[in-house]
């Protein structure tokens, strides 16, 4: 590349040189030469002086022309040299800058290359060098940082063992500063002993180029000796040892730990030796690693290194080989503590028990490395425990028997269970229970176990005193024998040859007598201990007592059952009474029935109930005799009676023999029947006395306390019912009164609870909303009105009103309601809170008044005022305007007359309008009454047409009528005339001259039709619906003056008559109006 | 004592001026000012012990350049400021000055160096630069590079114009106008015109002299521009003398008899002044400037000539 570039440059320079110098120079020389030659040629005489002068000056002139080129070339050379020198200069300056920066320590310098030539390459190399230098410096700095950051002290020493460098950790551990230590000999920091160690290490290892680690003490600056671990290495440079480096590890802590470890070991050994049990540490081969003093003492041979089973148990086989679970093995497998008791044969040949507690010794990763075994001789304890266990079993058995005896009342269960327990307790093979039959003086086996039924039948009945059971039953003493077959005491017994060996017979004793006998046997000889015998006797006694108890219990139970049945009977009677008292409201009937029942319950012959009347007389309230006259006075005030006495005493009074009774007055109803005994029970409610119930008996009768008590209850119950009945009657009366008031109110009233649910509604409400009390009560009020979509707003308003009332505020609101009959009515909702006794709001009473009529009247008034003022304005403005003009006097007479006639006609119109309005007002207010009378129709029509004659002539109209067989009419002739006049006047007014008017009268079954048909202008279809409206004036009305009240008035009058009016019209052809009048005869 | 300090420097400067003067007599195209500055730069950067000459050179700068400028006032003639070509010359002058200034600024050359280049190219080369540079307080390096660049351009023009004239078949009048308006130095005009025809010489020199007279206005303008920069207009004494002498030589004939001497003195003093200036300039700084100024003025010069050629052919 470089060579090619040089060639290109040479070519470029050559071309530039040629273009810039050679071409112009050649041109100049040629020009000058040509010039001189032409000058010479001009002279044409080569020999002339001028010619030779030119010739001579040829060279100098040429030189003169060329000289500037020299200057040009010089300057150009200068410029070119500047051009080339520039790049070199810039590069050199850049290098100079870079060098200076590196000298100043700025290694981040990056030089800019002026080009890609050699100088550029030099600058590139410089940049690389600087970058490499920077990296090396950073590495060195990092190493320096690492060394300084080392927590372990470090020193570097030279070949002569003089310190050449240390790190800050060295200063912080030993206290020597860098300045103090630099150049010092390393042996200055050791005492003689340690110096010798260091020398030895240096000589043996370091000088041979080897590293080593060893422990020495270094003397710190404050004179203390610090134990350290030195890690020393030689520093090799080109294969030669040029120095050493030593890294120190502070060993004070380790040394302290070492000492503590030693102390701990000693402590552990002391503890182990102080334990009274044998303590062994066993490895995985089950060899003893460590043992305490006791273990050594107890062992008859060597301990350490021996198998644990050999050293401890004198066994040649491991424990598991003898069927025991080896604790060491278990702990090695499970890693958990293990406790067990081993039985071994002791040195004396006796059984020995060892309790072994084995615990794992784990390494850091949790693996069991060794096992500690603690062995204790527990032979005494184990034997003792076995004894306790036996006793305990006995106790448990006894306990279970006694629990059974005390808890069970079933004799069968008791005997079979006790027999089983006894067999189990003394490990017998079977047994049986014999019961004594006192009467027959013998015994029969009732329960047995371990022997067949045939054998039992073979034994049959045993007489008292015979065989072993008979003797025991007689004497009450237990008999036991270890082997009945060989027992010489027993000579004759069924059992002797039955294969039984061990045998015992236990008496079952009651309080005073022997009830039966338990017999137990085994097929092996059994020696009965004293304890066993005493236990068996106890069981026999307990069983006897339990048997007696069961019998006693059964007797008690019978008694209790009898009592219970009596109570139930009483309660049933009371219930029946209560039911009767509570089930009906006809007290008289009920009381009669009750007295009858009381009489029956108490087995009396007659009973009555007397109550105190208004003047303290005793009145008959009820009697067991239904034919009695209830309500009559039995005792007047002041008469001494049993009943009076009972009330006074406030306690039942018993008269055993009333025949001989002189103290009390006996009424004839009683004395006449010759009752013997009487019982008067007062009816009391707390302190209040209501009356007395008296029972009479024909025979003599004594009363038990519970009977009296029962009667008192009945009397009090009746008193309460009586009182409640009175209250009930009073409340019914009161409620009935309120109900009547409520139902008679014309407005709808509904009461709701605080949840907005209906409590009661009255009839008006039902009529208004269709909600009956049966359907509505319990329903939310608002929900009941949702039968129509348009009632949504009503529900909202009602809800607000209820809310306000529930908050304690009375309020009135107006709303529109859609009735179930789909008619819209306006209602005023007035809600008031219903307050409870403590003034809390317990509900809301809402009154809904139909104010549709009021609203309608209101609207009607507004409409009348609006239409009247509209109708009056037009004529009045004409009258006022024209009157003003006449008063101003600016008009001629003709005009004035014309105006006055207009004023008159408008005035007349106003007058007509007023009279029409008055008529309408009277009709609408209901003041107008029709006065119907019978009149002749033809006369009526003639008179009518006569009064219209002027108008008919004016229009040149032809009016005809046809009464069609109807001669008389029953109506108000004045009013009907008004109607007819109005209609015919309209026909004339809204017709062209020469029109025809036909009046036809027709009679149907129900009414009379008067049809008036004209040939007038007709009425546009769109105006038809408005014809009967007040002040309506159609399109033709604009041409003709009128009030717009005529047809409205006509329809109102006809409505008063109970009739109506139909209008039909075809524009351009005419209008037909038919009047309907109900067909009436004169009453 | 002081004299001894100044003497070596002043002597050296004077020696260079004398040498330049004699060298310039060899050929009309040799400008003593350019020769002296080049010799001084070569000496100052290659051989001389600067410390030894320093004080004298500084003194020489303070003495010779103002004196040379002041005396140069006599060389300005407004008699020629008339005739039909005046407007054309003025147009070329303005074009050259303005365009050079614009191009130089575009080439990132500093404003003062740009002004020097524009003045040198459009008025009278090294002389104009020498006169203007103290007025606007230009750097010595800028002055040196401007002088050398303008010189190089002038020489190039001088050598190529006859060739161009031949190639484009310019009339003598046209050639005279071209040489007179576009060559920066009088000697170059003379050589170029002389090589074409002897009668052309006078006309081209006349046009060149008209251009030179614009220096008067340029100096005045430079004073005010520099004053505006400094906020206060302080007119140096040599400018006052320059203006005075210019007025005197144009209005009266008093100086006519001393004209040649004053001209020689002015040229000599400017030569010495520039020698002193060249001596103090560091070559490195000039080299660092490189060929940019030359490139800038060559471009502007070429464009103006192209415009002139277009104008000639169109009208």
Coordinates of N, CA and C in Angstrom, one line a residue, chain B residues 24-133:
Chain B
X24 N 15.3 42.6 -5.1 CA 14.1 43.0 -5.9 C 14.4 43.7 -7.2
X25 N 15.6 44.3 -7.2 CA 16.0 45.0 -8.4 C 16.2 44.0 -9.6
X26 N 16.5 42.8 -9.3 CA 16.8 41.8 -10.4 C 15.6 41.7 -11.3
X27 N 14.4 41.7 -10.8 CA 13.2 41.5 -11.7 C 12.1 42.3 -11.0
X28 N 11.3 42.8 -11.9 CA 10.1 43.6 -11.4 C 9.2 42.8 -10.5
X29 N 9.1 41.5 -10.8 CA 8.2 40.7 -10.0 C 8.7 40.4 -8.6
X30 N 9.9 40.7 -8.4 CA 10.5 40.4 -7.0 C 10.1 41.5 -6.1
X31 N 9.3 41.2 -5.1 CA 8.8 42.3 -4.2 C 9.7 42.3 -3.0
X32 N 10.3 43.4 -2.7 CA 11.3 43.5 -1.6 C 10.6 43.1 -0.2
X33 N 9.3 43.4 -0.1 CA 8.6 43.1 1.2 C 8.5 41.6 1.4
X34 N 8.2 40.9 0.3 CA 8.0 39.5 0.4 C 9.3 38.8 0.6
X35 N 10.3 39.3 -0.1 CA 11.7 38.7 0.0 C 12.2 38.9 1.4
X36 N 12.0 40.1 2.0 CA 12.5 40.3 3.3 C 11.8 39.5 4.4
X37 N 10.5 39.3 4.2 CA 9.8 38.5 5.2 C 10.2 37.1 5.2
X38 N 10.4 36.6 3.9 CA 10.8 35.2 3.8 C 12.2 35.0 4.3
X39 N 13.1 35.9 4.0 CA 14.5 35.7 4.5 C 14.4 35.8 6.0
X40 N 13.7 36.7 6.6 CA 13.6 36.9 8.0 C 13.0 35.6 8.7
X41 N 12.0 35.1 8.1 CA 11.4 33.9 8.7 C 12.4 32.7 8.7
X42 N 13.1 32.6 7.5 CA 14.0 31.5 7.4 C 15.1 31.6 8.4
X43 N 15.7 32.9 8.5 CA 16.7 33.1 9.5 C 16.2 32.9 10.9
X44 N 15.1 33.6 11.2 CA 14.6 33.5 12.6 C 14.3 32.1 13.0
X45 N 13.8 31.3 12.2 CA 13.4 29.9 12.6 C 14.6 28.9 12.5
X46 N 15.6 29.2 11.6 CA 16.6 28.2 11.4 C 17.9 28.5 12.1
X47 N 18.4 29.7 12.0 CA 19.7 30.0 12.4 C 19.8 30.9 13.7
X48 N 19.1 31.9 13.7 CA 19.3 33.0 14.6 C 19.1 32.6 16.1
X49 N 19.8 33.3 17.0 CA 19.6 33.2 18.4 C 18.6 34.3 18.7
X50 N 17.4 34.0 18.9 CA 16.4 35.0 19.1 C 16.6 35.9 20.2
X51 N 17.0 35.4 21.3 CA 17.2 36.3 22.5 C 18.1 37.5 22.2
X52 N 19.1 37.1 21.4 CA 20.2 38.2 21.2 C 19.6 39.3 20.4
X53 N 18.7 39.0 19.4 CA 18.1 40.0 18.6 C 16.8 40.5 19.0
X54 N 16.2 39.9 20.0 CA 14.8 40.1 20.4 C 14.5 41.6 20.5
X55 N 15.2 42.3 21.4 CA 14.9 43.7 21.7 C 15.0 44.6 20.5
X56 N 16.1 44.4 19.7 CA 16.2 45.2 18.5 C 15.1 45.0 17.5
X57 N 14.7 43.7 17.4 CA 13.7 43.4 16.4 C 12.3 44.1 16.8
X58 N 12.1 44.0 18.1 CA 10.8 44.6 18.6 C 10.9 46.1 18.4
X59 N 12.0 46.7 18.6 CA 12.2 48.1 18.4 C 12.0 48.4 16.9
X60 N 12.7 47.6 16.1 CA 12.5 47.8 14.6 C 11.1 47.8 14.2
X61 N 10.4 46.8 14.8 CA 8.9 46.7 14.4 C 8.2 48.0 14.8
X62 N 8.6 48.6 15.9 CA 7.9 49.8 16.4 C 8.3 51.0 15.5
X63 N 9.5 51.0 15.0 CA 10.0 52.1 14.2 C 9.6 52.0 12.7
X64 N 10.1 50.9 12.1 CA 10.0 50.9 10.6 C 8.6 50.7 10.0
X65 N 7.9 49.9 10.6 CA 6.5 49.7 10.0 C 5.7 51.0 10.0
X66 N 5.6 51.7 11.2 CA 4.8 53.0 11.1 C 5.4 54.0 10.1
X67 N 6.7 54.0 10.1 CA 7.4 55.0 9.2 C 7.1 54.7 7.8
X68 N 7.2 53.4 7.5 CA 6.9 52.9 6.1 C 5.5 53.2 5.7
X69 N 4.6 53.0 6.7 CA 3.2 53.2 6.4 C 2.9 54.7 6.1
X70 N 3.5 55.5 7.0 CA 3.3 57.0 6.9 C 3.8 57.5 5.6
X71 N 5.0 57.0 5.2 CA 5.6 57.5 3.9 C 4.9 57.0 2.7
X72 N 4.2 55.8 2.9 CA 3.5 55.3 1.8 C 2.3 56.2 1.3
X73 N 2.0 57.1 2.2 CA 0.9 58.0 1.9 C 1.2 58.8 0.6
X74 N 2.4 59.0 0.4 CA 2.8 59.8 -0.8 C 2.6 59.0 -2.1
X75 N 2.5 57.7 -2.0 CA 2.4 56.8 -3.1 C 0.9 56.7 -3.6
X76 N 0.1 57.3 -2.8 CA -1.3 57.2 -3.2 C -1.7 58.4 -4.1
X77 N -2.3 58.1 -5.2 CA -2.7 59.2 -6.2 C -4.2 59.0 -6.5
X78 N -4.8 60.1 -6.3 CA -6.3 60.1 -6.6 C -6.5 60.8 -8.0
X79 N -5.5 61.1 -8.6 CA -5.6 61.8 -10.0 C -6.2 60.8 -11.0
X80 N -5.9 59.5 -10.7 CA -6.3 58.5 -11.6 C -7.8 58.1 -11.3
X81 N -8.3 58.6 -10.3 CA -9.7 58.2 -9.9 C -10.7 58.9 -10.8
X82 N -10.6 58.6 -12.0 CA -11.6 59.2 -13.0 C -11.5 58.3 -14.2
X83 N -12.3 58.6 -15.1 CA -12.3 57.8 -16.4 C -13.4 56.8 -16.4
X84 N -13.6 56.2 -17.5 CA -14.7 55.3 -17.8 C -14.6 54.0 -17.0
X85 N -13.4 53.5 -16.7 CA -13.3 52.2 -16.1 C -13.4 52.2 -14.6
X86 N -13.5 53.4 -14.0 CA -13.5 53.5 -12.5 C -14.5 52.6 -11.9
X87 N -15.7 52.7 -12.4 CA -16.8 51.9 -11.8 C -16.5 50.4 -11.9
X88 N -16.0 50.0 -13.1 CA -15.7 48.6 -13.3 C -14.7 48.2 -12.3
X89 N -13.6 49.0 -12.2 CA -12.6 48.6 -11.2 C -13.1 48.5 -9.8
X90 N -13.9 49.5 -9.5 CA -14.5 49.5 -8.1 C -15.3 48.3 -7.9
X91 N -16.1 47.9 -9.0 CA -16.9 46.7 -8.8 C -16.1 45.5 -8.6
X92 N -15.0 45.4 -9.4 CA -14.1 44.2 -9.2 C -13.5 44.2 -7.8
X93 N -13.1 45.5 -7.4 CA -12.4 45.6 -6.1 C -13.4 45.1 -5.0
X94 N -14.6 45.6 -5.1 CA -15.6 45.3 -4.0 C -15.9 43.8 -4.1
X95 N -16.0 43.3 -5.3 CA -16.3 41.9 -5.5 C -15.2 41.0 -4.9
X96 N -14.0 41.4 -5.2 CA -12.8 40.6 -4.7 C -12.7 40.7 -3.2
X97 N -12.9 41.9 -2.7 CA -12.8 42.1 -1.2 C -13.9 41.3 -0.5
X98 N -15.1 41.6 -0.9 CA -16.2 41.0 -0.2 C -16.2 39.5 -0.3
X99 N -16.0 39.0 -1.6 CA -16.0 37.6 -1.7 C -14.9 36.8 -1.0
X100 N -13.7 37.5 -1.0 CA -12.6 36.9 -0.3 C -12.9 36.8 1.2
X101 N -13.5 37.9 1.7 CA -13.8 37.9 3.1 C -14.8 36.8 3.5
X102 N -15.8 36.7 2.6 CA -16.8 35.7 2.8 C -16.3 34.2 2.8
X103 N -15.4 34.0 1.7 CA -14.9 32.6 1.6 C -14.0 32.3 2.7
X104 N -13.1 33.3 3.1 CA -12.2 33.1 4.2 C -12.9 32.7 5.5
X105 N -14.0 33.4 5.7 CA -14.8 33.1 6.9 C -15.4 31.7 6.8
X106 N -15.8 31.4 5.6 CA -16.4 30.1 5.4 C -15.4 29.0 5.6
X107 N -14.1 29.3 5.3 CA -13.0 28.3 5.5 C -12.5 28.4 7.0
X108 N -13.3 29.1 7.8 CA -12.9 29.1 9.3 C -11.6 29.9 9.6
X109 N -11.3 30.8 8.7 CA -10.1 31.6 9.0 C -10.6 32.8 9.9
X110 N -9.8 33.2 10.8 CA -10.2 34.2 11.7 C -10.5 35.6 11.0
X111 N -11.2 36.4 11.6 CA -11.7 37.6 10.9 C -10.6 38.5 10.5
X112 N -9.6 38.7 11.4 CA -8.5 39.6 11.1 C -7.7 39.1 9.9
X113 N -7.3 37.8 9.9 CA -6.6 37.2 8.8 C -7.4 37.3 7.5
X114 N -8.7 37.1 7.7 CA -9.6 37.3 6.5 C -9.5 38.7 5.9
X115 N -9.6 39.7 6.8 CA -9.5 41.1 6.4 C -8.1 41.3 5.6
X116 N -7.1 40.7 6.3 CA -5.8 40.9 5.6 C -5.7 40.3 4.3
X117 N -6.2 39.1 4.1 CA -6.2 38.4 2.9 C -7.0 39.2 1.8
X118 N -8.2 39.6 2.2 CA -9.1 40.4 1.3 C -8.4 41.7 0.9
X119 N -7.8 42.4 1.8 CA -7.1 43.6 1.5 C -5.9 43.3 0.5
X120 N -5.1 42.4 0.9 CA -3.9 42.0 0.1 C -4.4 41.7 -1.3
X121 N -5.4 40.9 -1.5 CA -5.8 40.4 -2.8 C -6.5 41.5 -3.6
X122 N -7.2 42.4 -2.9 CA -8.0 43.3 -3.7 C -7.3 44.7 -3.9
X123 N -6.3 45.0 -3.0 CA -5.7 46.3 -3.2 C -4.2 46.2 -3.7
X124 N -3.3 45.9 -2.9 CA -1.9 45.9 -3.4 C -1.0 45.0 -2.7
X125 N -1.5 43.8 -2.5 CA -0.7 42.7 -1.9 C 0.0 43.0 -0.6
X126 N 1.3 42.7 -0.6 CA 2.1 42.7 0.6 C 2.0 44.1 1.3
X127 N 2.1 45.1 0.5 CA 2.0 46.5 1.1 C 0.7 46.7 1.8
X128 N -0.3 46.4 1.2 CA -1.6 46.6 1.8 C -1.7 45.8 3.1
X129 N -1.2 44.6 3.1 CA -1.2 43.8 4.3 C -0.4 44.4 5.4
X130 N 0.8 44.9 5.0 CA 1.7 45.5 6.0 C 1.1 46.7 6.6
X131 N 0.3 47.5 5.8 CA -0.3 48.7 6.3 C -1.5 48.4 7.2
X132 N -2.3 47.5 6.7 CA -3.5 47.2 7.5 C -3.3 46.5 8.8
X133 N -2.3 45.5 8.7 CA -2.2 44.6 9.9 C -1.9 45.4 11.2

